[in-house]
Short mmCIF file of C-alpha atoms (C1' of nucleotides) in Angstrom, two decimals:
data_model
loop_
_atom_site.label_atom_id
_atom_site.label_comp_id
_atom_site.label_asym_id
_atom_site.label_seq_id
_atom_site.Cartn_x
_atom_site.Cartn_y
_atom_site.Cartn_z
CA MET A 4 -137.59 -40.48 -43.35
CA LYS A 5 -139.50 -43.46 -44.59
CA GLU A 6 -138.99 -42.21 -48.11
CA THR A 7 -135.24 -42.36 -47.72
CA SER A 8 -135.25 -45.85 -49.08
CA SER A 9 -138.38 -45.70 -51.14
CA ALA A 10 -138.54 -47.08 -54.65
CA VAL A 11 -138.89 -43.70 -56.24
CA SER A 12 -136.22 -43.20 -58.86
CA CYS A 13 -135.46 -40.76 -61.66
CA GLY A 14 -137.06 -43.08 -64.20
CA ASN A 15 -140.49 -42.73 -62.68
CA CYS A 16 -140.11 -39.41 -60.86
CA SER A 17 -142.96 -37.06 -61.54
CA VAL A 18 -140.62 -34.18 -62.28
CA ARG A 19 -138.16 -36.04 -64.46
CA ARG A 20 -139.07 -33.93 -67.46
CA LEU A 21 -138.02 -30.77 -65.64
CA CYS A 22 -135.03 -32.06 -63.75
CA LEU A 23 -131.62 -33.52 -64.44
CA PRO A 24 -132.93 -36.56 -66.38
CA MET A 25 -134.39 -34.30 -69.04
CA GLY A 26 -133.16 -35.43 -72.43
CA LEU A 27 -131.24 -38.41 -71.11
CA SER A 28 -131.59 -41.90 -72.50
CA ASP A 29 -133.03 -44.65 -70.30
CA GLU A 30 -129.58 -46.09 -70.01
CA ASP A 31 -128.09 -42.83 -68.83
CA ILE A 32 -130.96 -42.32 -66.42
CA ALA A 33 -130.15 -45.68 -64.92
CA ARG A 34 -126.61 -44.50 -64.28
CA LEU A 35 -127.85 -41.20 -62.92
CA GLU A 36 -129.94 -43.07 -60.40
CA GLN A 37 -126.78 -44.32 -58.79
CA VAL A 38 -126.16 -40.84 -57.45
CA THR A 39 -129.76 -39.85 -56.71
CA ARG A 40 -130.63 -42.62 -54.31
CA LYS A 41 -130.72 -40.52 -51.19
CA LYS A 42 -133.90 -38.60 -50.49
CA LYS A 43 -134.65 -36.21 -47.69
CA ILE A 44 -137.81 -34.78 -46.20
CA ILE A 45 -137.69 -31.20 -44.98
CA LYS A 46 -140.40 -29.68 -42.83
CA ALA A 47 -141.74 -26.18 -43.32
CA GLY A 48 -139.33 -23.61 -41.94
CA GLU A 49 -136.37 -25.95 -41.82
CA THR A 50 -133.28 -25.27 -43.88
CA LEU A 51 -131.66 -27.49 -46.46
CA PHE A 52 -128.38 -25.67 -45.94
CA ARG A 53 -127.31 -22.43 -44.33
CA ALA A 54 -124.93 -19.69 -45.37
CA GLY A 55 -121.41 -20.85 -44.67
CA ASP A 56 -122.18 -24.57 -44.78
CA PRO A 57 -119.64 -26.57 -46.74
CA PHE A 58 -120.77 -27.46 -50.22
CA THR A 59 -121.10 -31.18 -50.70
CA ASN A 60 -124.48 -31.74 -52.31
CA LEU A 61 -126.84 -30.30 -54.81
CA TYR A 62 -130.52 -30.78 -54.07
CA ALA A 63 -133.21 -31.52 -56.60
CA ILE A 64 -136.70 -30.66 -55.42
CA ARG A 65 -139.18 -33.51 -55.76
CA SER A 66 -142.11 -31.89 -54.06
CA GLY A 67 -142.84 -28.77 -52.04
CA SER A 68 -141.11 -25.44 -52.39
CA PHE A 69 -138.20 -23.43 -51.03
CA LYS A 70 -136.98 -19.92 -50.79
CA SER A 71 -133.30 -19.26 -51.18
CA ALA A 72 -131.70 -16.12 -49.89
CA VAL A 73 -128.36 -14.41 -49.45
CA ILE A 74 -127.26 -12.41 -46.45
CA GLY A 75 -125.53 -9.07 -46.91
CA ALA A 76 -122.67 -7.61 -44.93
CA GLY A 77 -125.06 -5.62 -42.74
CA GLY A 78 -127.11 -8.69 -41.97
CA ASP A 79 -129.87 -7.81 -44.38
CA VAL A 80 -131.46 -10.66 -46.26
CA GLN A 81 -132.45 -10.84 -49.90
CA VAL A 82 -134.66 -13.65 -51.13
CA THR A 83 -133.19 -14.54 -54.50
CA HIS A 84 -135.38 -17.39 -55.64
CA PHE A 85 -138.53 -19.33 -55.04
CA ALA A 86 -137.82 -22.90 -56.06
CA LEU A 87 -140.41 -25.41 -57.23
CA PRO A 88 -140.23 -29.14 -57.98
CA GLY A 89 -137.73 -30.09 -60.68
CA GLU A 90 -135.38 -27.28 -59.81
CA LEU A 91 -131.87 -27.55 -58.41
CA LEU A 92 -130.62 -25.81 -55.28
CA GLY A 93 -127.06 -25.04 -54.30
CA LEU A 94 -125.42 -24.31 -57.65
CA ASP A 95 -123.97 -21.03 -56.49
CA ALA A 96 -121.87 -22.83 -53.86
CA TYR A 97 -119.52 -24.65 -56.21
CA SER A 98 -116.93 -21.92 -56.43
CA GLY A 99 -115.71 -21.29 -52.92
CA SER A 100 -117.12 -24.66 -51.85
CA ILE A 101 -119.28 -22.92 -49.28
CA HIS A 102 -122.94 -22.04 -49.54
CA PRO A 103 -123.18 -18.27 -49.88
CA GLY A 104 -126.83 -18.30 -48.84
CA TYR A 105 -129.44 -20.54 -47.31
CA ALA A 106 -132.44 -22.49 -48.56
CA GLU A 107 -135.54 -22.83 -46.41
CA ALA A 108 -138.56 -25.02 -47.02
CA LEU A 109 -141.81 -23.08 -47.35
CA GLU A 110 -143.84 -26.24 -46.73
CA GLU A 111 -143.13 -29.90 -46.14
CA SER A 112 -140.89 -30.81 -49.03
CA SER A 113 -138.94 -33.70 -50.44
CA VAL A 114 -135.58 -33.48 -52.19
CA CYS A 115 -133.03 -35.73 -53.88
CA VAL A 116 -129.60 -35.37 -52.37
CA LEU A 117 -126.95 -35.27 -55.09
CA PRO A 118 -123.35 -35.63 -53.90
CA PHE A 119 -121.69 -33.26 -56.28
CA THR A 120 -118.38 -35.03 -56.68
CA GLN A 121 -120.24 -38.14 -57.77
CA LEU A 122 -122.43 -36.18 -60.14
CA GLU A 123 -119.37 -34.49 -61.53
CA GLY A 124 -117.67 -37.83 -62.11
CA LEU A 125 -120.70 -39.22 -63.85
CA ALA A 126 -121.05 -36.15 -66.02
CA GLN A 127 -117.48 -36.66 -67.13
CA GLN A 128 -118.58 -39.99 -68.58
CA VAL A 129 -122.02 -39.02 -69.84
CA PRO A 130 -121.84 -36.04 -72.19
CA ALA A 131 -125.63 -35.64 -72.26
CA LEU A 132 -125.63 -35.16 -68.51
CA GLN A 133 -122.78 -32.70 -68.82
CA LYS A 134 -124.80 -30.68 -71.26
CA GLN A 135 -127.79 -30.81 -69.00
CA ILE A 136 -125.77 -29.45 -66.09
CA TYR A 137 -124.42 -26.61 -68.21
CA SER A 138 -127.91 -25.96 -69.36
CA ILE A 139 -129.24 -25.71 -65.83
CA PHE A 140 -126.44 -23.36 -64.80
CA SER A 141 -127.07 -21.23 -67.83
CA GLU A 142 -130.82 -21.21 -67.34
CA GLU A 143 -130.33 -20.09 -63.77
CA LEU A 144 -128.16 -17.22 -64.95
CA LYS A 145 -130.78 -16.20 -67.44
CA GLN A 146 -133.45 -16.22 -64.78
CA GLU A 147 -131.37 -14.11 -62.47
CA ASN A 148 -130.86 -11.62 -65.26
CA GLU A 149 -134.59 -11.37 -65.61
CA ALA A 150 -134.92 -10.89 -61.88
CA LEU A 151 -132.42 -8.05 -62.13
CA LEU A 152 -134.53 -6.50 -64.84
CA LEU A 153 -137.53 -6.73 -62.58
CA LEU A 154 -135.85 -5.14 -59.59
CA GLY A 155 -134.04 -2.51 -61.54
CA LYS A 156 -136.59 -1.19 -63.95
CA ARG A 157 -140.12 -2.00 -62.89
CA SER A 158 -142.68 -0.44 -60.58
CA ALA A 159 -143.96 -2.26 -57.52
CA GLU A 160 -147.19 -3.05 -59.36
CA SER A 161 -145.34 -4.48 -62.31
CA ARG A 162 -143.12 -6.61 -60.09
CA LEU A 163 -145.98 -8.25 -58.27
CA ALA A 164 -147.84 -8.92 -61.50
CA ALA A 165 -144.69 -10.46 -62.96
CA LEU A 166 -144.27 -12.73 -59.96
CA LEU A 167 -147.85 -13.94 -60.12
CA ILE A 168 -147.51 -14.72 -63.80
CA ASN A 169 -144.16 -16.39 -63.31
CA ILE A 170 -145.48 -18.68 -60.62
CA SER A 171 -148.63 -19.36 -62.55
CA SER A 172 -146.67 -20.43 -65.60
CA ARG A 173 -144.32 -22.58 -63.60
CA TYR A 174 -147.20 -24.42 -61.99
CA SER A 175 -148.93 -24.87 -65.29
CA ARG A 176 -145.75 -26.30 -66.78
CA ARG A 177 -145.88 -28.94 -64.07
CA GLY A 178 -149.39 -29.87 -64.98
CA TYR A 179 -151.20 -27.85 -62.35
CA SER A 180 -153.75 -25.14 -62.94
CA ALA A 181 -152.31 -21.92 -64.28
CA SER A 182 -155.12 -19.85 -62.83
CA GLU A 183 -155.53 -21.27 -59.34
CA PHE A 184 -152.67 -21.98 -56.99
CA VAL A 185 -151.37 -21.49 -53.49
CA LEU A 186 -148.56 -19.09 -52.70
CA SER A 187 -146.59 -21.09 -50.19
CA MET A 188 -144.53 -18.09 -49.13
CA SER A 189 -145.51 -15.30 -46.76
CA ARG A 190 -146.25 -11.75 -47.86
CA MET A 191 -142.99 -10.75 -46.28
CA ASP A 192 -141.08 -13.24 -48.41
CA ILE A 193 -142.81 -11.97 -51.52
CA ALA A 194 -142.01 -8.41 -50.54
CA ASN A 195 -138.41 -9.23 -49.82
CA TYR A 196 -138.02 -11.06 -53.11
CA LEU A 197 -139.52 -8.16 -55.04
CA GLY A 198 -137.53 -5.52 -53.19
CA LEU A 199 -140.67 -4.10 -51.57
CA THR A 200 -142.30 -4.05 -48.15
CA ALA A 201 -145.00 -6.38 -46.92
CA GLU A 202 -147.39 -3.43 -46.69
CA THR A 203 -146.90 -2.49 -50.31
CA VAL A 204 -147.46 -6.07 -51.40
CA SER A 205 -150.60 -6.27 -49.34
CA ARG A 206 -151.94 -3.03 -50.78
CA LEU A 207 -151.17 -4.16 -54.33
CA ILE A 208 -152.91 -7.46 -53.80
CA SER A 209 -155.95 -5.57 -52.57
CA ARG A 210 -155.80 -3.25 -55.53
CA PHE A 211 -155.49 -6.09 -58.05
CA GLN A 212 -158.49 -7.65 -56.39
CA LYS A 213 -160.54 -4.46 -56.66
CA GLN A 214 -159.57 -4.28 -60.33
CA GLN A 215 -160.90 -7.81 -60.78
CA LEU A 216 -157.54 -9.08 -61.93
CA ILE A 217 -157.22 -11.72 -59.25
CA ARG A 218 -159.15 -13.25 -56.39
CA VAL A 219 -157.30 -13.92 -53.18
CA GLN A 220 -158.16 -15.82 -50.05
CA GLY A 221 -155.22 -15.85 -47.71
CA ARG A 222 -152.50 -17.62 -49.60
CA SER A 223 -154.62 -19.11 -52.34
CA VAL A 224 -154.79 -17.11 -55.51
CA SER A 225 -157.03 -17.29 -58.53
CA ILE A 226 -156.08 -15.30 -61.59
CA SER A 227 -159.12 -13.81 -63.33
CA ASP A 228 -157.57 -11.67 -66.01
CA LEU A 229 -154.24 -13.05 -67.12
CA ILE A 230 -154.04 -10.72 -70.10
CA ALA A 231 -154.40 -7.54 -68.10
CA LEU A 232 -151.98 -8.86 -65.51
CA SER A 233 -149.44 -9.62 -68.22
CA GLU A 234 -149.70 -6.13 -69.54
CA ILE A 235 -149.05 -4.69 -66.11
CA ALA A 236 -146.12 -7.05 -65.69
CA GLY A 237 -144.71 -6.40 -69.13
CA THR A 238 -144.67 -2.79 -70.04
CA HIS A 239 -145.59 0.00 -67.78
CA CYS A 240 -142.75 2.24 -68.70
CA SER A 241 -142.81 5.92 -69.42
CA TYR A 242 -141.16 5.68 -72.79
CA GLU A 243 -142.85 3.85 -75.61
CA GLY A 244 -141.88 0.16 -75.99
CA MET B 30 -106.54 -7.01 -86.20
CA LYS B 31 -102.81 -7.53 -86.08
CA GLU B 32 -103.31 -9.23 -82.77
CA THR B 33 -105.43 -11.90 -84.38
CA SER B 34 -102.36 -13.98 -85.08
CA SER B 35 -100.10 -12.59 -82.39
CA ALA B 36 -98.04 -14.81 -80.18
CA VAL B 37 -100.12 -14.07 -77.13
CA SER B 38 -101.33 -17.31 -75.60
CA CYS B 39 -102.93 -18.44 -72.36
CA GLY B 40 -99.54 -19.34 -70.93
CA ASN B 41 -98.29 -15.77 -70.95
CA CYS B 42 -101.59 -13.87 -71.00
CA SER B 43 -101.60 -11.07 -68.48
CA VAL B 44 -104.99 -12.06 -67.14
CA ARG B 45 -104.44 -15.80 -66.98
CA ARG B 46 -104.88 -15.91 -63.25
CA LEU B 47 -108.38 -14.57 -63.56
CA CYS B 48 -109.41 -16.51 -66.58
CA LEU B 49 -109.97 -20.11 -67.52
CA PRO B 50 -106.39 -21.35 -67.05
CA MET B 51 -106.44 -20.67 -63.33
CA GLY B 52 -105.28 -23.82 -61.60
CA LEU B 53 -104.55 -25.75 -64.78
CA SER B 54 -101.27 -27.53 -65.38
CA ASP B 55 -98.94 -26.34 -68.13
CA GLU B 56 -99.89 -29.37 -70.10
CA ASP B 57 -103.59 -28.63 -69.84
CA ILE B 58 -103.00 -25.00 -70.71
CA ALA B 59 -101.27 -26.13 -73.87
CA ARG B 60 -104.36 -28.09 -74.81
CA LEU B 61 -106.61 -25.19 -73.93
CA GLU B 62 -104.65 -22.95 -76.25
CA GLN B 63 -105.85 -25.05 -79.13
CA VAL B 64 -109.30 -23.56 -78.64
CA THR B 65 -108.25 -20.03 -77.68
CA ARG B 66 -106.26 -19.15 -80.73
CA LYS B 67 -108.71 -16.70 -82.16
CA LYS B 68 -108.64 -13.17 -80.85
CA LYS B 69 -110.87 -10.28 -81.72
CA ILE B 70 -110.64 -6.53 -81.35
CA ILE B 71 -113.84 -4.66 -80.62
CA LYS B 72 -114.14 -0.89 -80.86
CA ALA B 73 -116.00 1.22 -78.33
CA GLY B 74 -119.75 0.99 -78.85
CA GLU B 75 -119.60 -2.15 -80.97
CA THR B 76 -121.26 -5.33 -79.81
CA LEU B 77 -119.71 -8.73 -79.26
CA PHE B 78 -123.11 -10.33 -79.70
CA ARG B 79 -126.70 -9.15 -79.72
CA ALA B 80 -129.85 -10.49 -78.16
CA GLY B 81 -131.12 -13.34 -80.31
CA ASP B 82 -127.77 -14.18 -81.88
CA PRO B 83 -127.07 -17.91 -81.96
CA PHE B 84 -124.76 -19.10 -79.25
CA THR B 85 -121.52 -20.46 -80.61
CA ASN B 86 -118.76 -18.86 -78.62
CA LEU B 87 -117.83 -17.71 -75.19
CA TYR B 88 -115.62 -14.65 -74.98
CA ALA B 89 -112.82 -14.08 -72.51
CA ILE B 90 -111.88 -10.46 -72.08
CA ARG B 91 -108.18 -9.76 -72.50
CA SER B 92 -108.31 -6.00 -72.26
CA GLY B 93 -110.90 -3.24 -72.17
CA SER B 94 -114.38 -3.52 -70.71
CA PHE B 95 -117.93 -4.36 -71.65
CA LYS B 96 -121.44 -3.88 -70.44
CA SER B 97 -123.89 -6.72 -70.82
CA ALA B 98 -127.60 -6.14 -70.77
CA VAL B 99 -130.91 -7.90 -71.21
CA ILE B 100 -133.94 -6.50 -72.99
CA GLY B 101 -137.38 -6.81 -71.43
CA ALA B 102 -140.69 -7.52 -73.12
CA GLY B 103 -141.52 -3.81 -73.25
CA GLY B 104 -138.19 -3.00 -74.84
CA ASP B 105 -136.67 -1.73 -71.63
CA VAL B 106 -133.03 -2.50 -71.05
CA GLN B 107 -131.30 -3.62 -67.90
CA VAL B 108 -127.54 -3.54 -67.67
CA THR B 109 -126.68 -6.70 -65.78
CA HIS B 110 -122.94 -6.62 -65.65
CA PHE B 111 -119.83 -4.58 -66.23
CA ALA B 112 -117.16 -6.98 -67.37
CA LEU B 113 -113.45 -6.44 -66.93
CA PRO B 114 -110.40 -8.35 -68.20
CA GLY B 115 -110.24 -11.99 -67.16
CA GLU B 116 -114.01 -12.35 -67.15
CA LEU B 117 -116.15 -14.50 -69.44
CA LEU B 118 -119.10 -13.30 -71.48
CA GLY B 119 -121.97 -15.32 -72.90
CA LEU B 120 -122.50 -18.00 -70.29
CA ASP B 121 -126.21 -17.34 -70.02
CA ALA B 122 -126.73 -18.32 -73.63
CA TYR B 123 -125.99 -22.03 -73.30
CA SER B 124 -129.50 -23.13 -72.52
CA GLY B 125 -131.67 -22.07 -75.41
CA SER B 126 -128.56 -21.70 -77.56
CA ILE B 127 -129.41 -18.08 -78.17
CA HIS B 128 -127.96 -15.04 -76.48
CA PRO B 129 -130.68 -13.59 -74.26
CA GLY B 130 -128.92 -10.23 -74.09
CA TYR B 131 -126.15 -8.28 -75.73
CA ALA B 132 -122.59 -7.29 -74.82
CA GLU B 133 -121.21 -3.92 -75.89
CA ALA B 134 -117.65 -2.67 -75.62
CA LEU B 135 -117.26 0.43 -73.47
CA GLU B 136 -113.86 1.13 -74.96
CA GLU B 137 -111.55 -0.50 -77.48
CA SER B 138 -111.26 -4.04 -76.19
CA SER B 139 -109.69 -7.36 -77.03
CA VAL B 140 -111.23 -10.78 -76.42
CA CYS B 141 -110.41 -14.46 -76.88
CA VAL B 142 -113.04 -16.26 -78.90
CA LEU B 143 -113.82 -19.66 -77.39
CA PRO B 144 -115.91 -21.97 -79.60
CA PHE B 145 -118.04 -23.60 -76.95
CA THR B 146 -118.41 -27.03 -78.50
CA GLN B 147 -114.63 -27.33 -78.64
CA LEU B 148 -114.28 -26.11 -75.11
CA GLU B 149 -116.93 -28.56 -74.01
CA GLY B 150 -115.13 -31.41 -75.74
CA LEU B 151 -111.85 -30.51 -74.14
CA ALA B 152 -113.45 -30.18 -70.73
CA GLN B 153 -114.76 -33.69 -71.12
CA GLN B 154 -111.16 -34.85 -71.29
CA VAL B 155 -109.61 -32.47 -68.79
CA PRO B 156 -111.37 -32.67 -65.42
CA ALA B 157 -109.52 -29.64 -64.07
CA LEU B 158 -110.94 -27.55 -66.88
CA GLN B 159 -114.37 -28.96 -66.20
CA LYS B 160 -114.13 -27.87 -62.61
CA GLN B 161 -112.95 -24.45 -63.66
CA ILE B 162 -115.97 -24.04 -65.91
CA TYR B 163 -118.34 -25.06 -63.14
CA SER B 164 -116.54 -22.67 -60.87
CA ILE B 165 -116.99 -19.76 -63.25
CA PHE B 166 -120.68 -20.52 -63.70
CA SER B 167 -121.11 -20.74 -59.97
CA GLU B 168 -119.15 -17.58 -59.30
CA GLU B 169 -121.32 -15.76 -61.79
CA LEU B 170 -124.44 -16.94 -60.01
CA LYS B 171 -123.05 -15.76 -56.71
CA GLN B 172 -122.29 -12.37 -58.13
CA GLU B 173 -125.76 -12.03 -59.56
CA ASN B 174 -127.20 -12.87 -56.18
CA GLU B 175 -125.20 -10.05 -54.70
CA ALA B 176 -126.46 -7.73 -57.41
CA LEU B 177 -130.00 -8.74 -56.51
CA LEU B 178 -129.27 -7.86 -52.90
CA LEU B 179 -128.03 -4.47 -54.01
CA LEU B 180 -131.06 -3.69 -56.15
CA GLY B 181 -133.58 -5.08 -53.74
CA LYS B 182 -132.48 -3.81 -50.38
CA ARG B 183 -130.19 -0.83 -50.65
CA SER B 184 -130.65 2.91 -50.99
CA ALA B 185 -129.40 4.78 -54.04
CA GLU B 186 -126.46 6.09 -52.03
CA SER B 187 -125.53 2.63 -50.88
CA ARG B 188 -125.74 1.22 -54.39
CA LEU B 189 -123.40 3.74 -55.91
CA ALA B 190 -120.90 3.34 -53.08
CA ALA B 191 -121.03 -0.41 -53.55
CA LEU B 192 -120.38 -0.10 -57.28
CA LEU B 193 -117.39 2.17 -56.75
CA ILE B 194 -115.90 -0.22 -54.23
CA ASN B 195 -116.61 -3.21 -56.40
CA ILE B 196 -114.86 -1.70 -59.39
CA SER B 197 -112.02 -0.44 -57.27
CA SER B 198 -111.40 -3.89 -55.85
CA ARG B 199 -111.60 -5.54 -59.23
CA TYR B 200 -109.02 -3.15 -60.65
CA SER B 201 -106.78 -3.60 -57.65
CA ARG B 202 -106.99 -7.36 -58.02
CA ARG B 203 -105.63 -6.93 -61.51
CA GLY B 204 -102.67 -4.96 -60.24
CA TYR B 205 -103.97 -1.47 -60.92
CA SER B 206 -104.53 1.26 -58.37
CA ALA B 207 -107.48 0.66 -56.07
CA SER B 208 -107.94 4.36 -55.45
CA GLU B 209 -107.63 5.88 -58.92
CA PHE B 210 -109.34 4.55 -61.99
CA VAL B 211 -111.46 5.48 -64.95
CA LEU B 212 -115.12 4.56 -65.18
CA SER B 213 -115.37 3.52 -68.79
CA MET B 214 -119.16 3.55 -68.73
CA SER B 215 -121.49 6.53 -68.99
CA ARG B 216 -123.53 7.87 -66.06
CA MET B 217 -126.57 6.48 -67.80
CA ASP B 218 -125.08 3.00 -67.86
CA ILE B 219 -124.22 3.27 -64.19
CA ALA B 220 -127.73 4.46 -63.40
CA ASN B 221 -129.28 1.69 -65.43
CA TYR B 222 -127.13 -0.94 -63.79
CA LEU B 223 -127.99 0.35 -60.33
CA GLY B 224 -131.69 0.69 -61.06
CA LEU B 225 -131.53 4.48 -60.77
CA THR B 226 -131.68 7.48 -63.08
CA ALA B 227 -128.73 9.38 -64.49
CA GLU B 228 -129.77 12.44 -62.51
CA THR B 229 -129.70 10.60 -59.22
CA VAL B 230 -126.28 9.15 -59.98
CA SER B 231 -124.98 12.57 -60.88
CA ARG B 232 -126.36 14.08 -57.68
CA LEU B 233 -124.86 11.32 -55.57
CA ILE B 234 -121.46 11.73 -57.18
CA SER B 235 -121.61 15.41 -56.36
CA ARG B 236 -122.63 14.65 -52.81
CA PHE B 237 -119.86 12.10 -52.29
CA GLN B 238 -117.45 14.69 -53.57
CA LYS B 239 -118.73 17.35 -51.17
CA GLN B 240 -118.36 14.83 -48.36
CA GLN B 241 -114.72 14.34 -49.41
CA LEU B 242 -115.27 10.65 -50.09
CA ILE B 243 -114.16 10.78 -53.70
CA ARG B 244 -112.73 13.18 -56.25
CA VAL B 245 -114.17 13.06 -59.72
CA GLN B 246 -113.10 14.62 -62.98
CA GLY B 247 -115.40 13.47 -65.75
CA ARG B 248 -114.99 9.72 -65.86
CA SER B 249 -111.85 9.47 -63.78
CA VAL B 250 -112.40 8.76 -60.14
CA SER B 251 -110.13 8.93 -57.15
CA ILE B 252 -111.33 7.40 -53.91
CA SER B 253 -110.29 9.46 -50.90
CA ASP B 254 -112.05 7.68 -48.06
CA LEU B 255 -112.50 4.01 -48.79
CA ILE B 256 -113.55 3.21 -45.23
CA ALA B 257 -116.40 5.67 -45.16
CA LEU B 258 -117.48 4.60 -48.62
CA SER B 259 -117.52 0.97 -47.51
CA GLU B 260 -119.72 1.81 -44.58
CA ILE B 261 -122.19 3.56 -46.83
CA ALA B 262 -122.10 0.59 -49.19
CA GLY B 263 -122.38 -1.99 -46.46
CA THR B 264 -124.90 -1.11 -43.84
CA HIS B 265 -127.11 1.85 -43.98
CA CYS B 266 -130.19 0.04 -42.90
CA SER B 267 -132.75 1.12 -40.39
CA TYR B 268 -132.55 -2.01 -38.30
CA GLU B 269 -129.37 -2.79 -36.42
CA GLY B 270 -126.93 -5.03 -38.29
"C1'" DC C 12 -160.06 -19.58 -25.57
"C1'" DG C 13 -155.57 -16.87 -25.44
"C1'" DG C 14 -151.21 -15.82 -27.28
"C1'" DC C 15 -148.66 -15.60 -31.28
"C1'" DT C 16 -147.47 -14.57 -35.97
"C1'" DT C 17 -149.11 -12.88 -40.31
"C1'" DA C 18 -151.96 -9.78 -43.04
"C1'" DT C 19 -154.56 -5.56 -43.92
"C1'" DT C 20 -155.45 -0.74 -43.84
"C1'" DG C 21 -154.51 4.19 -42.88
"C1'" DA C 22 -151.84 8.55 -42.25
"C1'" DC C 23 -147.74 10.59 -43.13
"C1'" DA C 24 -143.03 11.58 -44.77
"C1'" DG C 25 -139.13 11.21 -47.54
"C1'" DG C 26 -136.34 9.49 -51.27
"C1'" DA C 27 -135.94 9.02 -55.92
"C1'" DG C 28 -138.17 10.00 -60.45
"C1'" DT C 29 -139.65 13.45 -63.79
"C1'" DC C 30 -139.30 17.51 -66.37
"C1'" DA C 31 -136.57 21.13 -67.77
"C1'" DA C 32 -132.78 24.27 -68.35
"C1'" DC C 33 -128.03 24.84 -68.77
"C1'" DG C 34 -122.90 23.72 -68.99
"C1'" DC C 35 -119.35 20.82 -70.75
"C1'" DT C 36 -116.84 18.11 -74.08
"C1'" DG C 37 -115.33 15.99 -78.07
"C1'" DG C 38 -115.85 15.44 -82.93
"C1'" DT C 39 -116.68 17.38 -87.58
"C1'" DG C 40 -116.52 20.25 -91.32
"C1'" DG C 41 -116.11 24.77 -93.26
"C1'" DC D 26 -108.33 27.10 -86.39
"C1'" DC D 27 -112.62 27.91 -84.89
"C1'" DA D 28 -117.63 27.47 -84.92
"C1'" DC D 29 -121.06 24.40 -84.53
"C1'" DC D 30 -123.53 20.50 -83.05
"C1'" DA D 31 -124.87 16.45 -80.56
"C1'" DG D 32 -124.57 13.83 -76.70
"C1'" DC D 33 -123.31 13.57 -71.94
"C1'" DG D 34 -123.37 15.49 -67.40
"C1'" DT D 35 -125.00 18.71 -63.78
"C1'" DT D 36 -128.31 21.17 -61.15
"C1'" DG D 37 -132.93 22.77 -59.61
"C1'" DA D 38 -137.97 22.54 -58.65
"C1'" DC D 39 -141.66 19.74 -58.09
"C1'" DT D 40 -144.33 15.36 -57.78
"C1'" DC D 41 -145.46 10.88 -56.50
"C1'" DC D 42 -144.47 6.29 -55.35
"C1'" DT D 43 -143.16 3.57 -51.79
"C1'" DG D 44 -141.38 3.09 -47.04
"C1'" DT D 45 -142.32 3.94 -42.20
"C1'" DC D 46 -144.98 3.88 -38.19
"C1'" DA D 47 -149.04 2.42 -36.02
"C1'" DA D 48 -153.40 0.38 -35.05
"C1'" DT D 49 -156.49 -3.33 -36.14
"C1'" DA D 50 -157.98 -7.72 -37.99
"C1'" DA D 51 -157.42 -12.43 -39.21
"C1'" DG D 52 -155.33 -17.01 -38.95
"C1'" DC D 53 -152.99 -20.65 -36.49
"C1'" DC D 54 -151.70 -23.82 -32.84
"C1'" DG D 55 -151.39 -25.27 -28.27
#
DNA sequence: CGGCTTATTGACAGGAGTCAACGCTGGTGG
DNA sequence: CCACCAGCGTTGACTCCTGTCAATAAGCCG
């Protein structure tokens, strides 16, 4: 709450290079800050929005992490995304103006609240921002396509390896260690995201550990053999690649 | 080829209600037509674009159908989408300005070629078009999330039922029969899309037929019991929904 | 410490993949 | 016109990966 009116702005935000301001001039960033004033702190387990909530804001993650998920007709849940700082949440709600899924904080997190109508209006005036919004939409689509590839074609082993590498690379891109990090989500969340069960995930983690690929202590992970892990993640198919 | 310069325009296009013009004024449609003049005919098996091609255009399907697919590091292919008339192809290429996957015609098809920079420029001037573009992006994201749900959580049976219903409803929305239609894609494409094998798909089709849910003759399908099929598609989970 | 959720490990079963043979269909060329 | 071929589709037998069920262990917070 105290941060609601803090001095933090896009210009000096630690994730500005990964977020909306990317590629914008200082002048444009100044204008962008008019719509990014509002911050919000979310505690672990709390939701940013729920399925069915009206769509009014996008949320840019400043710190922490989230899972987003959709809920099927039968009530079954699919985790669709683990979101890290610099990423935007809520894009899939624009059409229909209702959030089709929910976003839940995996740890204490801080977000920028972006009233979409304001952002939209600004983008109309600032072509570079417009492009950046398209780019984020498009990037999201590309990522989901890759997730589809993962779920559709790969073995359980390959999926987990791919997730570890994906998270590793995303942390490293933010300036953190690529080899040591904390998985803020539960085994069940990981399993759900990968289309597996918690037991399978647990067994795979144990196996990777026995194979000296990783070292795990609860939720903290240290990658020992990134190359081998990449190979497992990449190609483990029956036909030659 | 003759259609390239035909009189067909957005204003009288048979799929206008599903395409970009939806919700635009006549005046705005007239402006949009300045960037939708070019049409293209694609024969079955030919590609609209390939993975790695530079991104210059979006394509709006006027008739026919396409599959779009991404190619993994190991060379494995995942069909991500079956596209029908009124739908847009190529959105995931904006960021990176390169097509991450390819789009292949499943039958002789006709598309509008939309040079994206022109479309972008026009959208900057026509807010309603801007909104429509956001909406399409967002809708696409929502659909991909549902696809993730399908691949991650559902049984083979449930997946195939869901695909049949999905295609049925999309055809019916376009004014065709909801119960009788032709699957323009091969069993292998279906299997790939659903994260299954061709054999499993074939077996399931046979089973559905024995259960009197559908009648199949080659690629033409007739749905006999939509209710039962929906139930299979919806909830077939172990825990109560 | 005690009660809770989360994680690990094991035994077992079943669904979907794999391999393989065969039938069907549509196109091509003699 | 028909024979041939190649690719697609169907069916069967068998295997194995992953889910299910269950018991135990390890964290976590009051």
